[in-house]
Amino acid sequence: VNAIDHDSDLKVVGRRLPRVDAGERVTGRALYPADFSRPGMVHGRIKRSTQAHARILSIDTTRAAALKGVVAVVTAADFPEIPLGTTIPSGETGQDLWVASLINMARDKVLWIGQPVAAVAAVDPHVAARALDLIEVSYEPLPPVMSIDAALAPDAPVVHAHLITKGLDQAPRSASNVGARTLIARGDVAAALASAAAVAEQRVVVDTAHQGYLEPQAVVAEAEATGFVTVWASTQGAFQTEMLVAGLLGLSQSRLKVVPLEIGGGFGGKILTHPEPVAVKLAQKSGRPVKIVLSRDEVMIGTGPAAAARIDMRIGADREGRLVAIDGRYYLDSGGIPGTPTTLLMQASAAPYQCENLRLEGFDVVTNKPRTEAYRGPGGIQAAFAVEQAIDMLAQKLDMDPLELRRRNAAVTGSLMPIGTRFPTIGLTTILDRVAAHPCWTEPLAKGAFPRGRGLAVGYWRGTSMTSACHVTVTGDGRPMVTMGAVDLSGTRTTMAQVAAEEFGLSIDDVHVSMGDTKSAGYSDAAAGSRVGRTMAAAVSEACRTAIEQLKARAAERLQCAPAEVHYAAGVFGTSKPGGASITIGELMEATLTEGAIVARGVSTRLPLGVEIGAHVCDVEVDTDTGQVTILRYTAFQDVGRALNPTAVEGQIEGSVAQGLGWALTEGFDFDAQGRLRNASLLDYRMPTALDLPPIDCVIIETPVPDVPYGVRGVGEVPIVPPAAAVANAIARAIGVRMTHMPMTPERVLRALKGDAFGRLA
Amino acid sequence: MRSIVRCEINGEERELLAGGHETLLELLRDRAGLTGTKEGCSNGNCGSCTVLLDGAPVNACLVLAGEAAGARITTIEGVAQGGRLHPVQQAFIEHGGTQCGFCTPGLVLSAKALLDRAERPSEHEIRSAIAGNLCRCTGYDKVVEAVRAAASSMAAGRSNRERN
């Protein structure tokens, strides 16, 4: 596919157009699974573990099954046992079906409070709730492991008896709570640190946080008498849901259709299945359509939050401020099931800078908490909280401007990435130049009632490409219709309508884009990893160009010339033949519709990466009496390659920053020693409100990615990476204290002021 | 124990059967079929179920169905009039005030309640009026922008009407 010249005269792409589906959203007509019903539908509820770590001795469902109104009861015994090591081909590395099976239903052992142990379907949700109380589960409690440190202790209870750490130089002889160790290393870190002019050393601890999508998981499932199953889902990937449900139930994918309805926020938390396989099993057993809608409490304890982390960083620089070594040790809390990948956050912590000597070592640690899942740039904010504070500390040690230190070391196009390959086109130095010239950096901080400080942090996110597919048909009046295999998580129907309109030279109102289901659209990977806009744009572009070629052949007949003599622009086919006629796309289709459908496919695989990079500047005021941190000003600079729709891009950046600031200041899971989540409500788990956030200024920079249609980069993930580090750096400049525990709650700020680096409450 | 709840929903007189334990949210979604009102937490913490009860914004999950008897209720389905979008809805569309859309019905009603009583709200008044509505997608800037734009267009509408 040819990249379009960045300076070319685009008419629809790049414009601030409203979302094509906004009307449904502001009138309440947008349909989410919780809003959807089927005739004869019953309601499912899930019984969840009350123990963080225990053996299941027995589950007695007799009384629940006998309750009037209950139509089906299921336990793990209703699902095939999935052997350890079973994977399905999805995404870059495949999905671990064994992990998904334990998220679906505990077997023999419960691994966290909130893990499903049984489920019922009943004529109404209240009867289903009563039935859950009648299910008797008998446990043999085991000691829970509630932190990374506790999991790593030499005498720690081992959560999975089979778990032999992968990736060590020598395979260990006994099981532990470490699933895998990953190493990225080059050069000689020890020697470089020994000879460095300055070394910054920092340990940070990050609490578990939740994606906080406003729509709790919801699903409707129906099994026909023929055995064919339909699932109406709120999912980031219809095909991923199909493969997981099929795998967990032993169904053929050909007997299963997943229909993606609207999704009320996902942020990584709606890639793996939660209530879907259970709803299907209940539907199969009862012969009735089943709806399951999770409560907020279930969302908090029973879905997959973001990983807690402990990171030890050492960074050395020479006298000129050139980084000589980055030494990081990363422990990620995987929750009750191993397998949380560490490589992406390890890369994120070192990628923005050129540095010859690297030693990045990651550990995937098992605890008795909910199994963690992806959350917007997974691991990025934890990594940046460690590394960007360490860089800031180096600047202070070397008495150097923190922006200048970063500029001296900034990765450039062609420099070596941590994984050893060369950087594709990036614009970090351009971004830093823009920061240096911007009032948010040049204007002095005004004095306030309390100390104020300004912080800078850089963020990197690799993103991914994987596969996206679509097809284009043309209506009898000449309007292109696009059907996508990927879910619209963040405005894809709008940006793809812009791409299709651009390709056809039509108005956005003349094209229509819809999400297909898994039986009407081609396989696409999940809407995750900042990939859909970029890759679907490539697929739509290809499909539109192919459709135009098909139309040209028809136009040639009408215009009595060779197809090669037909040219097309803005809805009109003409011929280069002297005195040739012309025909509009509408006239052409009206005349030729019954000669056969125009159907064109577009498939994008292995598109070059569109790495995301940004820099954030934040001003804070720290109330030294209460520890309260107020964000005074926030500016996010980001290279987006090309903004398909600047309003949508800003929306992604602003929302992503807001989530980062929430985690930075107030959001963190608070477990007691028995593994009970103490803040499982949206009152106690405190996400930012409109009063907690300042306006977030966005500075969009466009350095197009070569060989990618429209030069688009990923957008949505990287803006969550720098916020916590930017705030921490601002706090350090305000009150001279380094914050090492996130979220940086008022009590932790006060503790830090009193000299306890980890803000412990003891 | 079920009883009949008589109330006015979006300008229509309704008689709906509700259990004694049921909330206004259940009455609207499950009995009246008005699924535009969303359930995000059932605890009064997220504001996704905001509706207007006699003109005042309430969390429908915290109001018992029985308490709605005799009340005038406006849900998101009743904000547009005669097929014409309310200026708040129009502004949310034009200013990118809606993304995933799940919190949008509640935000639109909180914003409408504000603009029904305040002609030129300040940014702080706008942020206060929507502080009970959690939004996880937008970071609120474009919502605030939309409410400000709606206030302007409503003021322009008023002065046009006065001139005519």
Tab-separated table of C-alpha atoms in Angstrom, chain A residues 16 18-19 21-23 25-32 34-35 124 126 210-216 262-265 267 291 295-296 375-376 489-490 646-648 650-652 654-656 658-659 662 667 681-685 687-691 693-697, chain B residues 2 21-22 26 29-30 35-48 76-80 85 88-90 92-105 108 123-124 126-142 144-145:
chain	number	residue	atom	x	y	z
A	16	ARG	CA	-12.701	17.487	13.195
A	18	PRO	CA	-18.361	14.474	14.947
A	19	ARG	CA	-18.652	10.772	15.672
A	21	ASP	CA	-22.671	7.298	16.117
A	22	ALA	CA	-22.856	10.260	18.500
A	23	GLY	CA	-26.587	10.761	17.902
A	25	ARG	CA	-25.230	7.979	22.306
A	26	VAL	CA	-26.752	11.312	23.337
A	27	THR	CA	-30.324	10.025	22.991
A	28	GLY	CA	-29.933	6.746	24.891
A	29	ARG	CA	-30.505	4.601	21.815
A	30	ALA	CA	-27.009	3.080	21.684
A	31	LEU	CA	-27.446	-0.586	22.528
A	32	TYR	CA	-25.157	-2.246	25.088
A	34	ALA	CA	-27.368	-4.953	29.362
A	35	ASP	CA	-30.026	-3.158	27.264
A	124	ASP	CA	-35.400	-12.929	37.434
A	126	HIS	CA	-33.518	-11.451	42.428
A	210	HIS	CA	-8.673	-0.934	37.804
A	211	GLN	CA	-9.520	0.133	34.252
A	212	GLY	CA	-12.728	1.571	35.653
A	213	TYR	CA	-14.862	1.248	32.515
A	214	LEU	CA	-18.295	2.591	33.409
A	215	GLU	CA	-20.139	-0.322	31.821
A	216	PRO	CA	-19.917	-3.492	33.906
A	262	GLU	CA	-21.739	-1.219	21.960
A	263	ILE	CA	-18.933	-1.401	24.511
A	264	GLY	CA	-19.040	1.005	27.441
A	265	GLY	CA	-15.300	1.310	27.847
A	267	PHE	CA	-9.199	-0.086	28.257
A	291	LYS	CA	-28.387	-12.512	30.351
A	295	SER	CA	-22.518	-5.669	39.511
A	296	ARG	CA	-19.872	-3.017	40.207
A	375	TYR	CA	-4.857	-1.803	31.121
A	376	ARG	CA	-4.039	0.853	28.502
A	489	LEU	CA	-13.811	0.688	20.898
A	490	SER	CA	-12.901	4.332	20.506
A	646	PRO	CA	-8.022	15.759	15.818
A	647	THR	CA	-11.081	15.866	18.107
A	648	ALA	CA	-10.952	12.090	18.512
A	650	GLU	CA	-7.560	14.856	21.789
A	651	GLY	CA	-10.342	12.796	23.324
A	652	GLN	CA	-8.000	9.812	23.529
A	654	GLU	CA	-7.332	13.684	27.553
A	655	GLY	CA	-9.051	10.503	28.723
A	656	SER	CA	-5.784	8.615	28.924
A	658	ALA	CA	-7.149	11.494	33.266
A	659	GLN	CA	-6.771	7.775	33.954
A	662	GLY	CA	-6.316	8.996	38.809
A	667	GLU	CA	-6.630	4.918	42.630
A	681	SER	CA	-16.970	0.522	45.367
A	682	LEU	CA	-16.640	3.627	43.227
A	683	LEU	CA	-16.909	5.715	46.404
A	684	ASP	CA	-13.882	4.108	48.035
A	685	TYR	CA	-11.979	3.361	44.840
A	687	MET	CA	-11.614	7.756	40.149
A	688	PRO	CA	-11.225	11.429	39.180
A	689	THR	CA	-14.342	13.570	38.849
A	690	ALA	CA	-14.646	16.722	36.754
A	691	LEU	CA	-13.615	18.727	39.842
A	693	LEU	CA	-8.857	17.438	37.026
A	694	PRO	CA	-7.556	20.606	35.405
A	695	PRO	CA	-8.097	21.226	31.709
A	696	ILE	CA	-5.653	18.971	29.858
A	697	ASP	CA	-3.933	20.781	27.013
B	2	ARG	CA	-46.027	-5.567	44.009
B	21	HIS	CA	-37.707	-3.604	46.730
B	22	GLU	CA	-37.354	-2.262	43.197
B	26	GLU	CA	-35.302	-0.963	37.622
B	29	ARG	CA	-35.164	-0.067	32.550
B	30	ASP	CA	-37.024	-3.299	33.258
B	35	THR	CA	-32.822	1.340	28.684
B	36	GLY	CA	-31.137	4.650	27.890
B	37	THR	CA	-30.674	5.140	31.631
B	38	LYS	CA	-27.560	3.147	32.551
B	39	GLU	CA	-26.572	1.141	35.593
B	40	GLY	CA	-22.906	1.636	36.433
B	41	CYS	CA	-22.727	0.899	40.150
B	42	SER	CA	-26.164	0.711	41.826
B	43	ASN	CA	-24.663	2.626	44.721
B	44	GLY	CA	-25.127	6.264	43.799
B	45	ASN	CA	-21.419	6.689	43.096
B	46	CYS	CA	-21.139	6.917	39.318
B	47	GLY	CA	-24.125	8.974	38.140
B	48	SER	CA	-24.737	6.848	35.030
B	76	ILE	CA	-32.560	10.532	28.267
B	77	GLU	CA	-35.284	9.301	25.901
B	78	GLY	CA	-37.330	12.406	26.753
B	79	VAL	CA	-34.665	15.077	26.305
B	80	ALA	CA	-35.078	15.534	22.551
B	85	LEU	CA	-32.183	17.313	19.762
B	88	VAL	CA	-27.001	19.947	25.211
B	89	GLN	CA	-27.268	16.833	23.044
B	90	GLN	CA	-26.287	18.766	19.937
B	92	PHE	CA	-22.127	16.820	23.036
B	93	ILE	CA	-22.149	15.606	19.412
B	94	GLU	CA	-20.300	18.606	18.001
B	95	HIS	CA	-17.665	18.933	20.729
B	96	GLY	CA	-16.687	15.291	21.172
B	97	GLY	CA	-18.432	15.111	24.550
B	98	THR	CA	-19.313	11.458	24.100
B	99	GLN	CA	-16.947	8.542	23.558
B	100	CYS	CA	-18.037	5.100	24.748
B	101	GLY	CA	-21.344	6.742	25.580
B	102	PHE	CA	-22.193	4.791	28.708
B	103	CYS	CA	-22.027	7.807	31.025
B	104	THR	CA	-23.472	10.145	28.393
B	105	PRO	CA	-27.201	9.891	29.253
B	108	VAL	CA	-26.653	15.050	29.463
B	123	GLU	CA	-16.480	26.545	34.349
B	124	HIS	CA	-16.513	25.746	38.065
B	126	ILE	CA	-20.267	23.274	35.131
B	127	ARG	CA	-17.654	21.013	36.710
B	128	SER	CA	-19.608	21.002	39.996
B	129	ALA	CA	-22.848	20.134	38.223
B	130	ILE	CA	-21.274	17.084	36.562
B	131	ALA	CA	-19.020	16.072	39.463
B	132	GLY	CA	-21.472	13.307	40.354
B	133	ASN	CA	-21.127	11.755	36.904
B	134	LEU	CA	-18.015	9.652	36.424
B	135	CYS	CA	-16.694	9.540	32.876
B	136	ARG	CA	-13.705	7.345	32.147
B	137	CYS	CA	-13.170	8.154	28.464
B	138	THR	CA	-13.084	11.923	28.005
B	139	GLY	CA	-11.165	13.359	30.959
B	140	TYR	CA	-14.158	15.765	31.088
B	141	ASP	CA	-12.648	18.628	29.018
B	142	LYS	CA	-14.825	18.042	25.986
B	144	VAL	CA	-17.265	20.886	29.888
B	145	GLU	CA	-16.715	22.461	26.466
